[in-house]
Coordinates of C-alpha atoms in Angstrom, one line a residue:
M1 CA 5.1 -28.0 4.9
K2 CA 8.3 -28.2 6.9
Y3 CA 8.8 -27.9 10.6
K4 CA 11.7 -28.0 13.1
L5 CA 11.3 -29.2 16.7
I6 CA 13.0 -26.9 19.2
G7 CA 13.7 -27.7 22.8
S8 CA 13.1 -30.8 24.9
N9 CA 9.5 -31.7 23.7
D10 CA 8.6 -32.1 27.4
T11 CA 4.8 -32.2 27.3
N12 CA 4.6 -32.9 31.1
N13 CA 5.3 -29.2 31.8
I14 CA 4.0 -27.2 28.9
I15 CA 4.6 -23.7 30.2
K16 CA 8.2 -24.4 31.5
T17 CA 9.1 -26.0 28.1
V18 CA 7.8 -23.1 26.1
L19 CA 9.4 -20.4 28.2
N20 CA 12.7 -22.3 28.3
N21 CA 12.5 -22.4 24.5
R22 CA 12.1 -18.6 24.5
G23 CA 15.3 -18.3 26.4
I24 CA 13.7 -17.8 29.8
E25 CA 15.3 -20.1 32.4
D26 CA 13.6 -18.6 35.5
W27 CA 10.2 -19.4 34.2
K28 CA 8.5 -19.4 37.6
G29 CA 9.8 -15.9 38.3
Y30 CA 8.7 -14.8 34.8
I31 CA 5.1 -15.9 35.2
S32 CA 4.8 -14.4 38.6
L33 CA 6.1 -10.9 37.7
S34 CA 3.6 -8.2 38.9
K35 CA 5.5 -5.1 40.0
A36 CA 7.6 -3.0 37.7
P37 CA 11.0 -2.0 39.1
R38 CA 11.2 1.4 40.7
D39 CA 15.0 1.9 41.1
T40 CA 16.8 1.4 37.8
Y41 CA 16.8 4.9 36.4
D42 CA 20.2 5.8 38.0
N43 CA 21.8 3.4 35.5
L44 CA 20.9 5.6 32.6
D45 CA 23.7 7.9 31.3
N46 CA 22.9 11.6 31.7
I47 CA 19.9 11.0 33.9
A48 CA 21.2 13.4 36.6
K49 CA 21.8 16.1 34.0
A50 CA 18.3 15.6 32.6
V51 CA 16.7 16.0 36.0
F52 CA 18.8 19.1 36.8
A53 CA 17.9 20.7 33.5
F54 CA 14.2 20.0 33.9
D55 CA 14.1 21.3 37.5
M56 CA 15.9 24.5 36.5
H57 CA 13.2 25.3 33.9
Y58 CA 10.4 24.0 36.1
V59 CA 11.2 26.2 39.2
Q60 CA 11.5 29.2 36.8
K61 CA 8.0 28.3 35.3
N62 CA 9.5 28.4 31.8
P63 CA 7.0 27.0 29.2
I64 CA 7.9 23.4 28.2
A65 CA 7.2 21.9 24.9
I66 CA 6.9 18.1 24.1
L67 CA 7.4 16.9 20.5
V68 CA 5.1 13.9 19.7
D69 CA 6.7 11.3 17.5
N70 CA 4.4 9.6 14.9
D71 CA 3.8 6.2 16.3
V72 CA 2.1 4.5 19.3
D73 CA 5.3 4.7 21.4
G74 CA 5.7 8.4 20.5
I75 CA 2.2 9.2 21.5
C76 CA 2.3 7.2 24.7
S77 CA 5.7 8.6 25.7
S78 CA 4.7 12.2 25.1
T79 CA 1.4 11.7 26.9
L80 CA 3.2 10.1 29.9
M81 CA 5.6 13.1 30.1
Y82 CA 2.7 15.6 29.7
K83 CA 0.5 13.8 32.4
F84 CA 3.5 13.7 34.8
I85 CA 4.1 17.5 34.6
K86 CA 0.4 18.2 34.9
A87 CA 0.2 16.0 38.0
L88 CA 3.0 18.0 39.5
D89 CA 1.2 21.3 38.6
P90 CA -2.2 21.2 36.8
D91 CA -1.7 24.8 35.7
Y92 CA 1.8 24.4 34.3
D93 CA 2.3 25.6 30.7
V94 CA 3.0 22.5 28.7
R95 CA 2.6 22.5 24.9
M96 CA 2.3 19.4 22.7
Y97 CA 3.9 19.8 19.2
V98 CA 2.6 17.4 16.5
H99 CA 4.5 16.8 13.2
Q100 CA 2.8 18.3 10.2
K101 CA 3.7 15.2 8.1
N102 CA 2.4 11.9 9.3
K103 CA 5.6 10.0 8.5
S104 CA 8.0 12.5 10.1
H105 CA 10.1 11.4 13.0
G106 CA 12.5 13.2 15.4
L107 CA 13.7 16.7 15.0
D108 CA 13.2 16.9 11.2
G109 CA 11.9 20.5 11.3
D110 CA 8.3 20.2 10.2
F111 CA 7.0 21.8 13.3
D112 CA 7.0 25.4 14.6
I113 CA 8.5 26.3 18.0
D114 CA 7.0 29.1 20.0
S115 CA 9.5 31.9 20.7
D116 CA 9.0 31.7 24.5
I117 CA 9.9 27.9 24.8
K118 CA 13.1 27.3 26.7
L119 CA 12.9 23.5 27.0
L120 CA 12.0 21.0 24.3
I121 CA 11.5 17.4 25.4
V122 CA 11.7 14.8 22.7
P123 CA 10.4 11.4 23.9
D124 CA 11.1 8.3 21.7
A125 CA 13.3 10.1 19.2
G126 CA 16.0 12.7 18.6
S127 CA 19.2 11.0 19.6
N128 CA 20.8 11.2 16.1
D129 CA 19.6 14.8 15.2
I130 CA 22.8 16.5 16.1
E131 CA 22.5 19.4 13.8
E132 CA 19.0 20.2 15.1
H133 CA 20.3 20.0 18.6
K134 CA 22.8 22.7 17.7
R135 CA 20.3 24.9 16.0
L136 CA 17.9 24.7 18.9
Y137 CA 20.6 25.6 21.4
Y138 CA 22.9 28.0 19.7
E139 CA 20.4 29.8 17.4
L140 CA 17.1 29.7 19.4
G141 CA 18.4 29.3 23.0
I142 CA 16.4 26.2 23.6
D143 CA 17.6 23.3 25.8
C144 CA 16.7 19.9 24.2
L145 CA 16.2 16.7 26.2
C146 CA 15.9 13.4 24.2
L147 CA 14.4 10.4 26.0
D148 CA 15.1 7.7 23.5
H149 CA 15.7 4.0 22.9
H150 CA 16.8 4.0 19.3
Q151 CA 20.3 3.0 18.2
V152 CA 22.7 6.0 18.1
T153 CA 24.6 6.0 14.7
V154 CA 26.4 9.4 15.0
D155 CA 29.0 11.0 17.3
T156 CA 27.0 12.8 19.9
S157 CA 30.0 14.1 21.9
N158 CA 29.5 17.7 20.5
S159 CA 25.8 17.8 20.9
P160 CA 24.5 20.4 23.3
A161 CA 21.3 18.3 23.9
I162 CA 20.9 16.0 26.9
I163 CA 20.4 12.5 25.5
V164 CA 19.1 9.8 27.8
N165 CA 19.1 6.6 25.9
N166 CA 19.1 3.0 27.2
Q167 CA 21.1 1.8 24.1
T168 CA 24.1 4.0 25.0
S169 CA 24.0 3.4 28.7
D170 CA 26.4 0.6 29.6
R171 CA 25.1 0.2 33.1
Y172 CA 21.5 0.0 32.0
E173 CA 20.8 -3.7 31.3
N174 CA 17.4 -3.5 29.6
K175 CA 18.1 -2.8 25.9
G176 CA 14.8 -4.2 24.9
C177 CA 12.5 -1.4 26.0
C178 CA 10.8 1.5 24.2
G179 CA 10.8 5.2 24.4
A180 CA 7.9 5.3 26.9
S181 CA 10.0 3.1 29.3
V182 CA 12.9 5.6 29.1
T183 CA 10.4 8.4 29.7
L184 CA 9.0 6.5 32.6
E185 CA 12.5 6.2 34.1
F186 CA 13.1 9.9 33.8
C187 CA 9.8 10.6 35.5
R188 CA 10.7 8.2 38.3
A189 CA 13.9 10.2 38.9
L190 CA 11.8 13.4 39.0
E191 CA 9.3 11.7 41.3
E192 CA 12.1 11.1 43.8
L193 CA 13.3 14.7 43.5
Y194 CA 9.9 16.1 44.2
W195 CA 8.7 13.5 46.7
E196 CA 5.7 12.6 44.6
D197 CA 3.9 9.4 43.7
I198 CA 2.7 9.8 40.2
C199 CA 4.2 7.2 37.9
D200 CA 2.2 4.2 39.0
N201 CA -0.9 5.7 37.4
L202 CA 1.0 6.1 34.1
L203 CA 2.2 2.5 33.7
D204 CA -0.6 1.7 31.2
L205 CA 0.9 4.1 28.7
A206 CA 4.4 2.5 29.0
A207 CA 2.8 -1.0 28.8
V208 CA 0.9 -0.3 25.6
A209 CA 3.9 1.5 24.0
N210 CA 6.2 -1.5 24.7
V211 CA 3.7 -3.9 23.1
C212 CA 2.9 -1.8 20.1
D213 CA 6.6 -0.9 19.5
I214 CA 7.2 -4.7 19.3
M215 CA 9.7 -4.8 22.2
P216 CA 10.9 -8.2 23.2
I217 CA 9.0 -9.2 26.3
T218 CA 11.5 -11.7 27.4
E219 CA 13.1 -8.8 29.3
F220 CA 11.9 -9.2 32.9
E221 CA 11.7 -5.4 33.4
T222 CA 9.7 -4.8 30.2
R223 CA 7.4 -7.8 31.1
A224 CA 6.8 -6.4 34.6
I225 CA 5.8 -3.0 33.2
I226 CA 3.4 -4.7 30.7
N227 CA 1.9 -6.9 33.4
E228 CA 1.3 -4.1 35.8
G229 CA 0.3 -1.5 33.2
L230 CA -2.2 -3.7 31.3
S231 CA -3.9 -4.8 34.5
N232 CA -4.7 -1.1 35.3
I233 CA -5.7 0.8 32.2
N234 CA -6.2 4.4 33.5
N235 CA -5.9 6.5 30.4
K236 CA -9.4 7.4 29.1
M237 CA -8.4 7.3 25.5
L238 CA -7.0 3.8 25.9
Q239 CA -10.1 2.7 27.8
E240 CA -12.3 3.9 24.9
I241 CA -10.2 2.1 22.3
I242 CA -10.3 -1.2 24.3
K243 CA -14.1 -0.7 24.8
A244 CA -14.5 -0.3 21.0
Q245 CA -12.4 -3.5 20.4
D246 CA -14.0 -5.6 23.1
F247 CA -15.7 -8.0 20.7
S248 CA -12.4 -8.9 19.1
M249 CA -10.4 -8.8 22.3
K250 CA -13.0 -11.0 24.1
G251 CA -12.5 -9.0 27.3
I252 CA -8.8 -10.0 27.5
V253 CA -6.2 -7.2 27.7
S254 CA -2.9 -8.9 27.0
P255 CA 0.2 -8.3 24.9
H256 CA -1.4 -10.3 22.1
T257 CA -4.8 -8.6 22.1
V258 CA -3.2 -5.1 22.5
G259 CA -0.8 -5.8 19.7
F260 CA -3.5 -7.1 17.3
Y261 CA -6.4 -4.9 18.1
V262 CA -5.3 -1.7 19.8
G263 CA -2.0 -0.9 18.0
P264 CA -3.3 -1.3 14.5
L265 CA -6.3 1.0 15.1
I266 CA -4.0 3.8 16.4
N267 CA -1.5 3.2 13.6
A268 CA -4.2 3.3 10.9
F269 CA -5.3 6.7 12.3
I270 CA -1.7 8.0 12.3
R271 CA -1.1 6.9 8.7
M272 CA -4.2 8.5 7.3
A273 CA -5.4 11.3 9.5
T274 CA -5.0 15.0 8.8
F275 CA -2.6 17.2 10.8
E276 CA -5.6 18.6 12.7
E277 CA -6.9 15.1 13.5
R278 CA -3.6 14.0 14.8
Q279 CA -3.6 17.1 17.0
L280 CA -7.0 15.9 18.2
L281 CA -5.6 12.4 18.9
I282 CA -2.9 13.7 21.3
R283 CA -5.5 15.9 23.0
A284 CA -7.6 12.8 23.6
F285 CA -4.6 10.9 25.0
C286 CA -3.9 13.9 27.3
E287 CA -7.6 13.8 28.4
D288 CA -8.5 17.3 27.2
E289 CA -12.3 17.2 27.6
S290 CA -12.9 20.9 26.8
E291 CA -14.7 20.2 23.5
T292 CA -17.6 18.0 22.5
F293 CA -18.5 17.0 18.9
S294 CA -21.7 16.5 16.9
Y295 CA -22.2 13.5 14.7
T296 CA -25.2 12.5 12.7
K297 CA -25.5 8.7 12.4
R298 CA -26.4 7.2 9.1
G299 CA -30.2 7.1 8.6
E300 CA -30.9 9.6 11.4
S301 CA -31.9 13.2 11.1
F302 CA -30.6 14.6 14.4
P303 CA -27.0 14.8 15.5
T304 CA -25.6 12.9 18.4
E305 CA -23.1 14.5 20.8
E306 CA -19.8 12.8 21.3
N307 CA -17.0 13.3 23.8
I308 CA -13.5 13.5 22.5
Y309 CA -12.7 9.8 23.1
E310 CA -15.8 8.6 21.2
H311 CA -15.1 11.0 18.4
V312 CA -11.5 9.9 17.9
V313 CA -12.3 6.2 18.1
R314 CA -15.0 6.6 15.5
L315 CA -12.4 8.3 13.2
M316 CA -9.9 5.5 14.0
K317 CA -12.4 2.8 12.9
S318 CA -13.2 4.8 9.8
Y319 CA -9.6 5.1 8.8
K320 CA -8.9 1.5 9.7
G321 CA -11.7 0.4 7.4
K322 CA -10.5 2.7 4.6
Q323 CA -6.9 1.4 5.0
D324 CA -8.1 -2.2 4.8
R325 CA -10.2 -1.5 1.7
Q326 CA -7.3 0.2 0.0
R327 CA -5.0 -2.6 0.9
Q328 CA -7.4 -5.2 -0.5
N329 CA -8.0 -3.2 -3.7
T330 CA -4.3 -2.9 -4.4
L331 CA -3.1 -6.4 -3.4
P332 CA -4.1 -8.2 -6.6
T333 CA -2.2 -5.8 -8.8
L334 CA 0.9 -5.8 -6.6
I335 CA 0.8 -9.6 -6.2
K336 CA 0.6 -9.9 -10.0
K337 CA 3.6 -7.6 -10.4
G338 CA 5.4 -9.7 -7.8
K339 CA 4.8 -12.9 -9.6
E340 CA 6.6 -11.4 -12.6
C341 CA 9.7 -11.0 -10.5
E342 CA 12.2 -13.8 -11.1
G343 CA 14.3 -15.2 -8.3
N344 CA 13.9 -15.3 -4.5
V345 CA 13.4 -11.6 -3.9
A346 CA 10.4 -9.5 -5.2
L347 CA 11.3 -5.9 -5.9
I348 CA 8.1 -4.2 -6.8
D349 CA 7.4 -0.7 -8.1
A350 CA 4.1 0.5 -6.5
T351 CA 4.3 4.1 -7.7
G352 CA 0.8 5.4 -8.4
I353 CA -0.8 2.2 -7.2
L354 CA -0.6 2.6 -3.4
D355 CA -0.8 5.4 -0.9
T356 CA 2.7 5.9 0.5
S357 CA 1.4 5.7 4.1
L358 CA 0.3 2.1 3.5
T359 CA 3.5 0.7 2.0
G360 CA 4.5 -1.3 5.1
V361 CA 1.1 -2.9 5.9
V362 CA 0.7 -3.9 2.2
A363 CA 4.3 -5.2 1.8
I364 CA 3.8 -7.9 4.4
K365 CA 0.7 -9.1 2.7
V366 CA 2.5 -9.2 -0.7
S367 CA 5.4 -11.1 0.9
E368 CA 3.0 -13.6 2.5
S369 CA 1.3 -14.2 -0.8
L370 CA 4.5 -14.6 -2.8
N371 CA 6.3 -16.6 -0.2
K372 CA 9.4 -14.5 -0.8
P373 CA 11.2 -11.5 0.8
T374 CA 9.7 -8.3 -0.7
L375 CA 10.8 -4.7 -1.3
L376 CA 7.8 -2.6 -2.1
L377 CA 9.0 0.7 -3.5
Q378 CA 7.6 4.0 -4.7
K379 CA 9.3 6.8 -6.7
R380 CA 10.0 9.7 -4.3
N381 CA 11.7 11.9 -6.9
D382 CA 13.6 11.5 -10.2
K383 CA 16.6 10.1 -8.4
T384 CA 15.3 8.0 -5.5
Y385 CA 12.9 5.1 -4.7
G386 CA 11.9 4.4 -1.2
G387 CA 9.6 2.0 0.6
S388 CA 9.4 -1.0 2.9
G389 CA 11.1 -4.4 3.1
R390 CA 9.2 -7.3 4.6
V391 CA 9.5 -11.1 5.0
F392 CA 6.7 -13.6 5.5
D393 CA 6.3 -15.4 8.8
N394 CA 8.5 -18.4 9.3
C395 CA 10.8 -17.3 6.5
S396 CA 14.3 -18.9 6.5
V397 CA 15.9 -15.5 5.9
E398 CA 16.3 -14.4 9.5
D399 CA 17.7 -10.8 8.9
F400 CA 16.6 -9.5 5.5
R401 CA 17.3 -5.9 6.6
A402 CA 21.0 -6.7 7.1
I403 CA 21.2 -8.3 3.7
V404 CA 19.6 -5.2 2.0
D405 CA 21.9 -3.0 4.0
E406 CA 24.9 -5.0 2.8
C407 CA 23.9 -4.5 -0.8
P408 CA 26.2 -1.9 -2.4
Y409 CA 23.4 -0.5 -4.5
T410 CA 21.0 0.5 -1.6
T411 CA 21.5 3.7 0.5
L412 CA 19.3 2.9 3.5
A413 CA 17.9 -0.1 5.3
Q414 CA 16.7 0.9 8.8
G415 CA 14.4 -0.9 11.2
H416 CA 13.8 -4.5 12.3
P417 CA 15.2 -7.6 10.7
G418 CA 12.0 -8.5 8.9
A419 CA 10.3 -5.0 8.7
F420 CA 12.2 -1.9 7.7
G421 CA 12.4 1.2 5.6
V422 CA 14.6 1.1 2.4
E423 CA 15.9 3.6 -0.1
I424 CA 17.5 2.8 -3.5
P425 CA 18.8 5.3 -6.1
A426 CA 16.7 5.1 -9.3
E427 CA 19.7 4.2 -11.4
N428 CA 20.5 1.2 -9.1
I429 CA 17.1 -0.6 -9.1
E430 CA 18.0 -3.3 -11.5
L431 CA 21.5 -3.7 -10.0
A432 CA 20.0 -4.1 -6.5
R433 CA 17.5 -6.6 -7.8
D434 CA 20.2 -8.7 -9.4
W435 CA 22.5 -8.5 -6.3
L436 CA 19.8 -9.5 -3.9
N437 CA 18.6 -12.4 -6.0
N438 CA 22.2 -13.6 -6.4
K439 CA 22.7 -13.3 -2.7
L440 CA 19.6 -15.4 -1.9
A441 CA 19.7 -17.7 -4.9
D442 CA 20.5 -20.9 -2.9
V443 CA 18.1 -20.2 0.0
D444 CA 15.1 -22.5 0.4
M445 CA 12.1 -20.2 0.6
D446 CA 9.7 -22.8 2.0
K447 CA 8.2 -21.9 5.3
V448 CA 9.8 -23.7 8.2
Y449 CA 7.8 -23.7 11.4
D450 CA 9.7 -23.8 14.7
V451 CA 7.5 -26.1 16.8
D452 CA 7.7 -26.5 20.6
F453 CA 6.1 -30.0 20.6
E454 CA 5.8 -32.9 18.3
I455 CA 3.0 -35.3 19.4
D456 CA 0.6 -37.9 18.0
A457 CA -3.0 -36.8 17.8
E458 CA -4.2 -39.5 20.1
N459 CA -1.9 -38.3 22.8
L460 CA -3.4 -34.8 23.1
I461 CA -4.9 -34.5 26.6
I462 CA -7.1 -32.0 28.4
P463 CA -4.5 -30.6 30.8
M464 CA -2.4 -29.4 27.8
F465 CA -5.3 -27.3 26.6
Q466 CA -6.1 -26.1 30.0
A467 CA -2.5 -25.0 30.8
L468 CA -2.3 -23.0 27.6
D469 CA -5.7 -21.4 28.1
Q470 CA -4.9 -20.4 31.7
N471 CA -1.6 -18.8 30.5
K472 CA -2.8 -17.2 27.3
T473 CA -1.9 -13.7 28.5
L474 CA 1.8 -14.7 28.4
W475 CA 2.2 -14.5 24.7
G476 CA 3.7 -11.6 22.9
H477 CA 6.8 -10.5 20.9
N478 CA 9.7 -13.0 21.4
V479 CA 7.4 -15.1 23.7
N480 CA 5.3 -16.5 20.8
E481 CA 2.4 -18.7 21.4
P482 CA 3.6 -22.3 21.2
L483 CA 3.2 -24.4 18.0
F484 CA 2.5 -28.1 18.0
A485 CA 3.3 -30.5 15.2
I486 CA 0.4 -33.0 15.6
K487 CA 1.0 -36.3 13.7
N488 CA -1.1 -39.2 12.6
L489 CA -4.5 -37.4 12.6
R490 CA -6.9 -39.6 10.6
I491 CA -9.6 -37.8 8.6
S492 CA -12.4 -38.9 6.3
S493 CA -15.7 -37.5 5.0
A494 CA -17.2 -38.5 8.3
N495 CA -15.1 -36.1 10.4
A496 CA -13.7 -33.4 8.0
R497 CA -15.7 -30.8 6.2
I498 CA -15.6 -27.4 4.5
C499 CA -17.9 -24.9 6.2
G500 CA -18.5 -21.2 6.8
K501 CA -20.5 -18.7 4.9
S502 CA -17.8 -18.3 2.3
Q503 CA -16.8 -21.9 2.4
N504 CA -13.3 -21.0 3.4
T505 CA -13.0 -22.9 6.7
I506 CA -11.9 -26.4 7.3
Q507 CA -13.3 -28.2 10.4
I508 CA -12.1 -31.6 11.6
Y509 CA -13.3 -33.5 14.7
D510 CA -11.2 -36.2 16.3
D511 CA -13.6 -38.2 18.4
I512 CA -10.8 -40.3 19.9
A513 CA -9.1 -37.4 21.6
D514 CA -12.2 -35.2 21.7
V515 CA -10.5 -32.4 19.9
K516 CA -11.8 -30.0 17.2
Y517 CA -9.4 -28.7 14.5
V518 CA -10.2 -25.5 12.6
M519 CA -8.4 -23.9 9.7
F520 CA -9.7 -20.4 8.9
F521 CA -9.4 -18.2 5.8
C522 CA -8.5 -21.0 3.3
S523 CA -7.9 -20.0 -0.3
G524 CA -9.2 -23.2 -1.7
K525 CA -5.8 -24.1 -3.1
E526 CA -4.5 -25.8 0.0
E527 CA -3.8 -29.6 -0.5
L528 CA -5.9 -30.4 2.6
Y529 CA -8.8 -28.2 1.4
Q530 CA -8.9 -29.9 -2.0
W531 CA -8.7 -33.4 -0.6
I532 CA -11.6 -32.7 1.8
D533 CA -13.6 -30.9 -0.9
N534 CA -13.2 -33.8 -3.4
N535 CA -13.6 -36.7 -1.0
W536 CA -17.2 -37.8 -1.3
G537 CA -16.6 -41.5 -0.7
D538 CA -15.0 -43.5 2.1
D539 CA -11.4 -42.7 1.5
E540 CA -9.3 -41.7 4.5
A541 CA -6.1 -39.7 4.9
I542 CA -3.4 -39.5 7.6
I543 CA -2.2 -35.9 8.0
T544 CA 0.2 -33.8 10.1
V545 CA -0.9 -30.4 11.2
V546 CA 1.0 -27.5 12.7
G547 CA -1.2 -25.4 15.0
T548 CA -1.9 -23.8 18.4
L549 CA -3.9 -25.3 21.3
G550 CA -6.6 -23.7 23.3
L551 CA -10.2 -23.8 24.6
S552 CA -13.1 -22.4 22.7
S553 CA -16.5 -21.7 24.1
F554 CA -19.7 -22.2 22.2
G555 CA -23.2 -22.6 23.5
G556 CA -21.9 -22.7 27.1
K557 CA -19.7 -25.7 26.2
L558 CA -15.9 -25.6 26.3
D559 CA -14.2 -27.4 23.5
Q560 CA -10.6 -28.5 23.1
Q561 CA -9.5 -26.8 19.9
V562 CA -6.5 -26.7 17.6
I563 CA -6.1 -23.7 15.3
I564 CA -4.4 -25.1 12.2
K565 CA -1.6 -23.0 10.7
D566 CA -0.6 -25.5 8.0
A567 CA -1.1 -29.1 7.2
K568 CA 0.3 -31.9 5.1
I569 CA -1.2 -35.1 3.8
E570 CA 1.2 -37.9 4.7
K571 CA -0.8 -40.8 3.3
T572 CA -4.2 -41.6 1.7
I573 CA -6.1 -44.8 2.1
Q574 CA -8.7 -45.9 -0.4
N575 CA -11.6 -47.9 1.0

């Protein structure tokens, strides 16, 4: 186990130190953010053109279509736009278009446009689809409005579409926001035009979208939207999802809990649901309560009536369970194939083993198991392999996507630094494997934990745990929960044990500091696990652990608790 101390190691002001370490100097201003800004939309390029175009169609009562992109941001952005128009005029003709393929994005042509549509709004996508812009405008007579946040990689100067994109707007400072934020800004501009007050009731959609699209919440504007939106969940579909996940979320709606328990449920549904079911999903988000559903519970003879929210959440949980089972069933085979890959990069052919919709969620598990950057590929046709690239947490390779993109034998590497889509010509597979392994041949693949604090076990005090528990809703993407390197923790058979139904949990109690240490989901191969499991005598060990601090409640008692991420035995003492 390796770790690196970052920052000042000032344990006298835990929250200030952590936020400073995340690049947030005005830490007091950051933790007090409550209201999202209302006046920044004017800094977006083409916003006036977009408002003019919308108003022209709106006053003429032209039917408007909204294209729903296939991810949480796409769903929330489209819903936000739909709900705004319906708040302006409940009877307005707004049509939601859903992609027929669950992995389609943008204007890729797998949807049908009604002949009477005059305006197509594309939230969270479309900036780079220049040829489709031209086809819509010149061949079909349809104005296209893209409300996007993705990088623009083509020349858009000849596009007839109106593109509102924070990335291409020099005066718009917040580059770390999602499509729903850009859509919200557009609606704010319309709100001013029509003298309405609608957007505040739609902030929950923008908040969930920013969290689930993994936007950096170090941006004050994004953080403010998240704070205000998550404190007022108005959308009935979101309310039902949060209700269904309440046990896991423990009643806390925060960036962390939404990212871990709301987003994955929606994403599992999008990956595996049928076209008709995905249409049902957007109807539920748009709060269409015109239909109820019958469902017969297992072991019962008579059907139960469900509303649309209950029905969709039940389908979500079913697909999430199916996805998890498929992932677990295929992991051993893929990990075995990965172990056969020499070098520091695993390039694995998963053709015929794994559903293509699960490539990304499985690739990260394979990478974590192998402790090396991984490309999980499937044969798309005789000439091309495609799939996902992933790196394990705390990997020393900071931008694997850039390295794969640099490789002369790959044709695509798009996405985030540690999670992205990739394409490689079939004839280049071995060449790409060799090039990547040569590129990373000298890189140490051991996990290196960036820790905010380094402290002796005996110096842990109650206020540290309390401060972190009181501020637990702060943590999210780029504002990660702080890690502690805790040294000189003394263990023996008297205070360390293996427990749990599956005997896969380590529990240590330090009676000097009155702190409980817990390490969940152990494989049994860990150095610490084996030492505890085999120590039946009076031997002792001095260990260092890396973990997070908090308070846990059991039987009405609050315990100071450290969740162990990793551990190292520094010294053993034979008695």
